[in-house]
Short mmCIF file of C-alpha atoms in Angstrom, two decimals:
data_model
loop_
_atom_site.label_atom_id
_atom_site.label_comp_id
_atom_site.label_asym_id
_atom_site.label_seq_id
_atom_site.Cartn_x
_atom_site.Cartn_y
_atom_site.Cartn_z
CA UNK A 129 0.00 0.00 0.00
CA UNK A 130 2.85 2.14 0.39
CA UNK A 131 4.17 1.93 -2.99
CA UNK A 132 0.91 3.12 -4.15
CA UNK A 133 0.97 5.74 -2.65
CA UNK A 134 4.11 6.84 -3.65
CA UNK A 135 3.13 6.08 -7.16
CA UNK A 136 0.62 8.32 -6.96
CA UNK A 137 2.69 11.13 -5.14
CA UNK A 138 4.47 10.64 -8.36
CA UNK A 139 1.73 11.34 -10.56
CA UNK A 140 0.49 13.99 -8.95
CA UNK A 141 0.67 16.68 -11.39
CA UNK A 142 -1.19 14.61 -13.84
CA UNK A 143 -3.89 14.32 -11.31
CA UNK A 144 -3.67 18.21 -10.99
CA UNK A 145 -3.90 18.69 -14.65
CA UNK A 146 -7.26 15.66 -14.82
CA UNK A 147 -8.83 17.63 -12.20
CA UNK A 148 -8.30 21.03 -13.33
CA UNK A 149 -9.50 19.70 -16.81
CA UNK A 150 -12.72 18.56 -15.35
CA UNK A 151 -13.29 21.94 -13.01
CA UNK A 152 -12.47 23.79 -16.59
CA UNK A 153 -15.65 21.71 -18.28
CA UNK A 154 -17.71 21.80 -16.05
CA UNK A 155 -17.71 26.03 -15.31
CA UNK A 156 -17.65 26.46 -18.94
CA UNK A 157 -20.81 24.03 -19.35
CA UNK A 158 -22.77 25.84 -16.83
CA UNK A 159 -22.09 29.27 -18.06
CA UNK A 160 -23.30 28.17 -21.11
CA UNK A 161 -26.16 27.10 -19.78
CA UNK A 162 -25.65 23.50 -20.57
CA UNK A 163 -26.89 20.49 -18.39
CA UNK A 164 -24.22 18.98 -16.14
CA UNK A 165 -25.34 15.28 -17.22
CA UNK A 166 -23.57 16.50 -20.56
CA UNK A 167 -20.55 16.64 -18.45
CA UNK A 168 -20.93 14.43 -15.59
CA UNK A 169 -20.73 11.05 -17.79
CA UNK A 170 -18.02 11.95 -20.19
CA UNK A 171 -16.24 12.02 -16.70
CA UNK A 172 -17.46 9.37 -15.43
CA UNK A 173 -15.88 7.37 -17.86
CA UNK A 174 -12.32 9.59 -17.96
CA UNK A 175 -12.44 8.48 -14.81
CA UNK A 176 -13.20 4.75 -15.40
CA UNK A 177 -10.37 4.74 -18.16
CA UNK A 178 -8.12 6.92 -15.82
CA UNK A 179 -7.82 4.15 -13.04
CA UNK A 180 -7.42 1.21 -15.63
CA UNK A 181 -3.91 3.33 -16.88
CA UNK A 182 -3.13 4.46 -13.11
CA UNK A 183 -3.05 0.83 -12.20
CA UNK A 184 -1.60 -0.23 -15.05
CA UNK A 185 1.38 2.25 -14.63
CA UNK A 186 1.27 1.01 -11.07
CA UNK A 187 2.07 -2.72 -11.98
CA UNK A 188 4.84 -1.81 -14.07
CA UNK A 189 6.53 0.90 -11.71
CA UNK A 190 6.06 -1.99 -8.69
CA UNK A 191 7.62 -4.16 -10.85
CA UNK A 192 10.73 -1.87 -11.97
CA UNK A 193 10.79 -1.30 -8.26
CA UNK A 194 11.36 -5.51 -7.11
CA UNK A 195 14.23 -5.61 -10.47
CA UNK A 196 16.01 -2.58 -8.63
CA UNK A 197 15.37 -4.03 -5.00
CA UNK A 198 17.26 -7.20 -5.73
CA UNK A 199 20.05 -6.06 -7.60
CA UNK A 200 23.48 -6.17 -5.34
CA UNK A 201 26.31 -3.85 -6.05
CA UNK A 202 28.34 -6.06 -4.11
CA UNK A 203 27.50 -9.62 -6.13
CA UNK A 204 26.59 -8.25 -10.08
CA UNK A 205 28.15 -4.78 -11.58
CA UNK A 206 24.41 -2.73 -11.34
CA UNK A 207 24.97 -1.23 -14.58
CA UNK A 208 24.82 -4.44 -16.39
CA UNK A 209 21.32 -5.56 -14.69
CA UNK A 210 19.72 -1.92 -14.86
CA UNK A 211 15.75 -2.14 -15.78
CA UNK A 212 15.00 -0.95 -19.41
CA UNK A 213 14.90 3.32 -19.37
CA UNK A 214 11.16 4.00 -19.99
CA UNK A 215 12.00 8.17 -19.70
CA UNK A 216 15.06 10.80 -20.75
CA UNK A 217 15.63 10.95 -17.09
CA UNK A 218 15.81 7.33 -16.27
CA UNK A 219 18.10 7.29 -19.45
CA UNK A 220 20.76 10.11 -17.45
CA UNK A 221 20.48 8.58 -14.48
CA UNK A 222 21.14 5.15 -15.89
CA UNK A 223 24.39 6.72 -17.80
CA UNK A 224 25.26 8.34 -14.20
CA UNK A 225 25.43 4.71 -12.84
CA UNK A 226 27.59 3.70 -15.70
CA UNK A 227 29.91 6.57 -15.56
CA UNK A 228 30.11 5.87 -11.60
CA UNK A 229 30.54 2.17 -11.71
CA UNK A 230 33.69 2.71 -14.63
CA UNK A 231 35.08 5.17 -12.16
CA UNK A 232 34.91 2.72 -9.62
CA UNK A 233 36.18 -0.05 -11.57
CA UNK A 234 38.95 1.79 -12.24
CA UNK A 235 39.64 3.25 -8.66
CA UNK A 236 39.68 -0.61 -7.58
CA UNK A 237 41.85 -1.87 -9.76
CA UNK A 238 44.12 0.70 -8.88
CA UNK A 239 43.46 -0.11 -4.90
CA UNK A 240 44.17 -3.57 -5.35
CA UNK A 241 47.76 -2.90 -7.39
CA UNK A 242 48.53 -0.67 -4.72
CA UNK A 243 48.10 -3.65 -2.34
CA UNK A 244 49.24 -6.46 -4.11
CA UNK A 245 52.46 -3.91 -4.35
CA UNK A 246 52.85 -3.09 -0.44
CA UNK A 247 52.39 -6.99 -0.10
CA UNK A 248 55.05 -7.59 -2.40
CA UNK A 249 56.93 -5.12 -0.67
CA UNK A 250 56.38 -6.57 2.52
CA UNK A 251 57.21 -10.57 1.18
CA UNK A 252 60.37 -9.27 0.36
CA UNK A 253 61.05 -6.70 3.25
CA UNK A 254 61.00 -9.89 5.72
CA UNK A 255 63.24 -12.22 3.47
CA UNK A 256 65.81 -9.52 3.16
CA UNK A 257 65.61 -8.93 7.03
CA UNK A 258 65.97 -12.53 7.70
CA UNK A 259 69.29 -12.53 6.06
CA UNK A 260 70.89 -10.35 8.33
CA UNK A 261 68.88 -11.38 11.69
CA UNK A 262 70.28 -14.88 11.03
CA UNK A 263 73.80 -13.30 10.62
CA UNK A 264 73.70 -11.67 13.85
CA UNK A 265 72.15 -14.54 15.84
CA UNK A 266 74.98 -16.77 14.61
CA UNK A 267 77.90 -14.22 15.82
CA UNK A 268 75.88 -13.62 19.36
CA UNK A 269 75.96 -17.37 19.97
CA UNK A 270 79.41 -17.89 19.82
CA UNK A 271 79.81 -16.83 22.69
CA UNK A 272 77.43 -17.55 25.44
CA UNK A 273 77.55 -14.22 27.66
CA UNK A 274 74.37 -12.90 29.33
CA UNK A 275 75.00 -9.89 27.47
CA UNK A 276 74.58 -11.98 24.36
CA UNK A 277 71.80 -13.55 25.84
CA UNK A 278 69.61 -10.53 26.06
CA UNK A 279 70.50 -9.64 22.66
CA UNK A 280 69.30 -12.61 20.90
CA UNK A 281 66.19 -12.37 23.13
CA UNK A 282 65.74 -8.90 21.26
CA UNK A 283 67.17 -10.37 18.26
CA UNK A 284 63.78 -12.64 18.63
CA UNK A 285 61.66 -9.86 19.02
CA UNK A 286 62.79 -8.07 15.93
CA UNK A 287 62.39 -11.18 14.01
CA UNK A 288 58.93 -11.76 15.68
CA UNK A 289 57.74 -8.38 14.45
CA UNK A 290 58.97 -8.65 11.24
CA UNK A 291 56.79 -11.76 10.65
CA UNK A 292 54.17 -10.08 12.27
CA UNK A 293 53.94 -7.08 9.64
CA UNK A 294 54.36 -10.13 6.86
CA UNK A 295 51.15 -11.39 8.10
CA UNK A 296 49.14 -8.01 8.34
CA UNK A 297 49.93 -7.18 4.98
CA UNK A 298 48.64 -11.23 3.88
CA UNK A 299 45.35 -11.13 6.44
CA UNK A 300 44.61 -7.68 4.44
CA UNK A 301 44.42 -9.27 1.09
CA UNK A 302 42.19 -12.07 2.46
CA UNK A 303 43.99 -14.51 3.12
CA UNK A 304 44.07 -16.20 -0.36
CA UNK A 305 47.23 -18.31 0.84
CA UNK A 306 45.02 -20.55 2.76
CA UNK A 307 45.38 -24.71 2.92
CA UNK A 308 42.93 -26.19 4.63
CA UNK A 309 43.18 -29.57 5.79
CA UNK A 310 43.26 -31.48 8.94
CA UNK A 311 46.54 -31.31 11.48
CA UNK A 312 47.60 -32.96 14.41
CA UNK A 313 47.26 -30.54 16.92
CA UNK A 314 50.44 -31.35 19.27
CA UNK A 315 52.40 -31.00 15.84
CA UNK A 316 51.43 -27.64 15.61
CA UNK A 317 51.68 -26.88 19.45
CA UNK A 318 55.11 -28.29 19.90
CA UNK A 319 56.56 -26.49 17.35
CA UNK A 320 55.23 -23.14 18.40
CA UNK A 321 56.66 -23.67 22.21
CA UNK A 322 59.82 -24.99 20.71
CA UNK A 323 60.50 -21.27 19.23
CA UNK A 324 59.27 -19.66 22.04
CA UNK A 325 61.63 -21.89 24.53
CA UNK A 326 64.38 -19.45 24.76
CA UNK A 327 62.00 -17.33 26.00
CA UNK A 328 60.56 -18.99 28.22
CA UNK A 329 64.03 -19.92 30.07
CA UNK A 330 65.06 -16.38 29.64
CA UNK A 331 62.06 -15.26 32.06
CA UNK A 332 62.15 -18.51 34.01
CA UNK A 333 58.10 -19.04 33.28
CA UNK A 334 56.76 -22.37 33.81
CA UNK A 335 55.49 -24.02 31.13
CA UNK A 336 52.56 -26.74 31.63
CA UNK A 337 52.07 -28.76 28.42
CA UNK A 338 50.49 -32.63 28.66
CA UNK A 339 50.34 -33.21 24.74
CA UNK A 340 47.01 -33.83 22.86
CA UNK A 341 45.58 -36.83 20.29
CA UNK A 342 43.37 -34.03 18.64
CA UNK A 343 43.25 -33.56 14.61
CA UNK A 344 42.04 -29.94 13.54
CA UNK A 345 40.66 -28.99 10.46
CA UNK A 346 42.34 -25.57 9.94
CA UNK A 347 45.49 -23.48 8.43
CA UNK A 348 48.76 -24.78 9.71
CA UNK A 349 50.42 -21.77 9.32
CA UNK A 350 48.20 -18.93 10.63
CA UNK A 351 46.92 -21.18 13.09
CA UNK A 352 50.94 -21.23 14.33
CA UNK A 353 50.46 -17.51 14.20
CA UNK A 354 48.02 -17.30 16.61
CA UNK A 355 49.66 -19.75 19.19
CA UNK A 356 52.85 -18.16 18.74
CA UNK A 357 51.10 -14.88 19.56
CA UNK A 358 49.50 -15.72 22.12
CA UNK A 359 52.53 -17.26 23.74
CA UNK A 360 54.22 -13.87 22.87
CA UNK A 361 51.74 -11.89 25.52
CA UNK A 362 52.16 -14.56 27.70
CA UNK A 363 55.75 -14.27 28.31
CA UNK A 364 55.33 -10.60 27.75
CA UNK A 365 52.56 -10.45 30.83
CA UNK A 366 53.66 -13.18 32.91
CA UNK A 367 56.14 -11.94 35.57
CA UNK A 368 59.13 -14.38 36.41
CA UNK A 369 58.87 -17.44 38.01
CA UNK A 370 54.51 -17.44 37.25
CA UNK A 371 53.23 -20.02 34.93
CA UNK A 372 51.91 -20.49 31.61
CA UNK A 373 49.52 -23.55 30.50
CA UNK A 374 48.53 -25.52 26.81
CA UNK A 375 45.64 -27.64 27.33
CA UNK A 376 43.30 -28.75 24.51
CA UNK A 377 40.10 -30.71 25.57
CA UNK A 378 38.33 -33.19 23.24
CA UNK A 379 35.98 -30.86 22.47
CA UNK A 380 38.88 -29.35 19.86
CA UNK A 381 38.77 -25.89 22.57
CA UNK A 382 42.93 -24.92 22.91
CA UNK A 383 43.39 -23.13 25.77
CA UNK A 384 46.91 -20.76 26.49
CA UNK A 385 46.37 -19.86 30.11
CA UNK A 386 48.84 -17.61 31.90
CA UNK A 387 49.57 -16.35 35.95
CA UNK A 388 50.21 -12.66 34.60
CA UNK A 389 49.27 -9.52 35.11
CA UNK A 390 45.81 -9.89 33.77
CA UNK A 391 43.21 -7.13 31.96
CA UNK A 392 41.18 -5.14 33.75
CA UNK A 393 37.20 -5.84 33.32
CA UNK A 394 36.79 -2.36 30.96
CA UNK A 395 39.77 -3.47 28.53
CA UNK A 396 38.45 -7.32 27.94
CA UNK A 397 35.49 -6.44 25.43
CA UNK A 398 38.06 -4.35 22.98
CA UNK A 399 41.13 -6.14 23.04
CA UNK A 400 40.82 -7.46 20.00
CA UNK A 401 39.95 -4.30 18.14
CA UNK A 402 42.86 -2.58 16.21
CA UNK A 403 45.38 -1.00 17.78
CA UNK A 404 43.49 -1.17 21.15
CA UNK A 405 46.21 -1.27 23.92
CA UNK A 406 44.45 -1.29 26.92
CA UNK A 407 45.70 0.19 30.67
CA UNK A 408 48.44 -2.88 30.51
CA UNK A 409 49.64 -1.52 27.03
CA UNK A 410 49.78 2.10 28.35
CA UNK A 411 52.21 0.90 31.00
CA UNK A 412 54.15 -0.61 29.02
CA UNK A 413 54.15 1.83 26.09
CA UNK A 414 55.84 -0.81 23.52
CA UNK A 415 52.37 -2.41 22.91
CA UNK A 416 51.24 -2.13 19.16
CA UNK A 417 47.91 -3.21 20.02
CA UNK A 418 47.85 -4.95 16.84
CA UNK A 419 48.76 -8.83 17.87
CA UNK A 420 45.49 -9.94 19.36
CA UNK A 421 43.74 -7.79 16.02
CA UNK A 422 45.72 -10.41 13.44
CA UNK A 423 44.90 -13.28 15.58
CA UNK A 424 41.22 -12.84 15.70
CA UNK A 425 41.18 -12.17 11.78
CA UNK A 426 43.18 -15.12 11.37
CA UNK A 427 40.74 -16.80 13.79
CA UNK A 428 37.48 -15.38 11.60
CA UNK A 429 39.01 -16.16 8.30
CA UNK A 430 39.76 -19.68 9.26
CA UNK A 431 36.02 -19.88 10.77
CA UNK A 432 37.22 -20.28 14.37
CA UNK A 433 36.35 -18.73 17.38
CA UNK A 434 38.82 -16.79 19.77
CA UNK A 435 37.50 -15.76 23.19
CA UNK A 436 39.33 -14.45 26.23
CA UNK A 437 38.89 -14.34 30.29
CA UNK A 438 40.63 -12.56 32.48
CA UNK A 439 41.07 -11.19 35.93
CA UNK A 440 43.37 -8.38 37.07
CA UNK A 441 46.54 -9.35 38.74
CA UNK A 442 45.43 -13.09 38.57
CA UNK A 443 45.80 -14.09 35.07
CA UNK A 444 44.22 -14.47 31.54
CA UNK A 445 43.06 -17.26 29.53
CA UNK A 446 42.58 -17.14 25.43
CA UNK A 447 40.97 -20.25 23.76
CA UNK A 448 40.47 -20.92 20.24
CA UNK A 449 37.42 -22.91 19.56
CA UNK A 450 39.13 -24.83 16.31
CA UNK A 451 35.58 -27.10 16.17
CA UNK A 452 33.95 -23.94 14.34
CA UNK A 453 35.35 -24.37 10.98
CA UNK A 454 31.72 -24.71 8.65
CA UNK A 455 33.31 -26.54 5.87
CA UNK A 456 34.29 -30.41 5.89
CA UNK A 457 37.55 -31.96 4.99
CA UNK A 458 36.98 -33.17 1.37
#
């Protein structure tokens, strides 16, 4: 019923013009002296043939309507799918649309160069970086020193963000690299604590790991990246001689559980928004607030969950639900 009446707030100056037509007759009939029955049915049936075009017109402007209603910018270039132009105005707004949609072909294709560019850039930024990282970790171990010590721990840091940027650049693009297909879970957990031992040893942390039988249908790689994160803020949290724990339940729920410093109540619902830092990052003041971002990404893309509890001063707790993913291993 609304449409109608929008139709006919549409028409309305033909309605204006019918009317006034019939108010015109009608005066000049009766100063003429001529009986309104000579008018009265020659309206009667304007009228008659005046609704069978109104709803005619209505049927075909409800239907132009629906054809506009389900077209998706998003799915189908509109331009293509655009109803037949019935008027010269439908005609310049149609070439509008086509004008608009070339400009934003255009402004897209350029976007996505751009990005596949800064990705490139990125890729090879990291492998270049690598080169001398590796350099410098081999001539600090020669000589075991605790002053060398510290330095490879930094060392591991750089490296770690390094990577880090690699994978922001990758997650922005979509994440086209992805291979799906099902893991042993301990694989994937051992090797992550076995890069982050040094660490671990360096800030004498505890680590609690009892091994798992689980298989996971997921990313091997980002995956990694998201344990290997969240052991990052573990260490980085977890104040010397406190205690960090791997569990994963038959339910396919990991768990990386620390005894840190925790996050206060206000931070926990925006942690994972970009950037975010929170009071414990403002203490710090080396926090990117950009770590937990890439892992929940990572965790969307892949179709898992990540959730987080925490209480101040007492710990946190992250857990990746990896029993979300909505496809099936083929």
């Amino acid at each position: 019923m609304k449409q109608f009446f929008r139709y006919l707030s549409d028409c309305r100056y033909v309605w204006l013009w019918a009317l006034l037509c019939a108010a015109v007759f009608t005066v000049v009939f009766a100063l003429y002296g001529i009986p309104l029955q000579a008018v009265g049915y020659p309206l009667i049936l304007s009228a008659l043939f005046g609704c069978l075009f109104l709803m005619t017109g209505f049927l075909k402007f409800r239907k132009k309507h629906r054809e506009l209603e389900r077209l998706d910018p998003a799915e189908v270039p509109c331009a293509d799918y655009l109803p037949r132009a019935r008027s010269l105005t439908e005609q310049d707004y149609q070439a509008l649309v086509f004008r608009e949609e070339a400009a934003n072909r255009t402004r897209k294709e350029a976007w996505d160069n751009a990005r596949r560019d800064m990705s490139d850039y990125y890729a090879a930024w990291v492998h270049q970086i690598k080169a001398p990282i590796a350099v410098m970790r081999v001539m600090l171990q020669q000589e075991d020193t605790r002053h060398n010590r510290e330095l490879l721990a930094e060392l591991f840091r750089v490296e770690q963000y390094a990577e880090m940027a690699l994978c922001y650049a990758r997650l922005g693009e979509g994440a086209s690299d992805l291979v799906i297909q099902e893991y042993e879970l301990d694989d994937i957990i051992r090797k992550a604590i076995r890069k982050y031992a040094g660490q671990f040893i360096r800030r004498r942390i505890r680590l609690v790991y009892g091994g798992t039988s689980v298989r996971v249908l997921t990313d091997e790689k980002w995956l990694s990246f998201m344990i290997e994160q969240l052991l990052s803020n573990a260490v980085k949290y977890t104040q010397e001689g406190g205690t960090v724990t791997i569990s994963a339940d038959d339910r396919k729920i990991l768990s990386v559980t620390d005894t840190g410093i925790g996050i206060s109540p206000e931070d926990l619902p925006r942690i994972f928004e970009k950037g975010y830092t929170g009071y414990n990052g403002r203490l710090d003041r080396k926090s990117t607030g950009i770590g937990l971002y890439l892992c929940k990404t990572a965790a969307d893309r892949l179709g898992h969950k990540l959730t987080a509890q925490s209480e101040p001063e007492r710990g946190s707790s992250f857990m990746i639900d990896l029993d979300t993913y909505p496809f099936q291993a083929e």
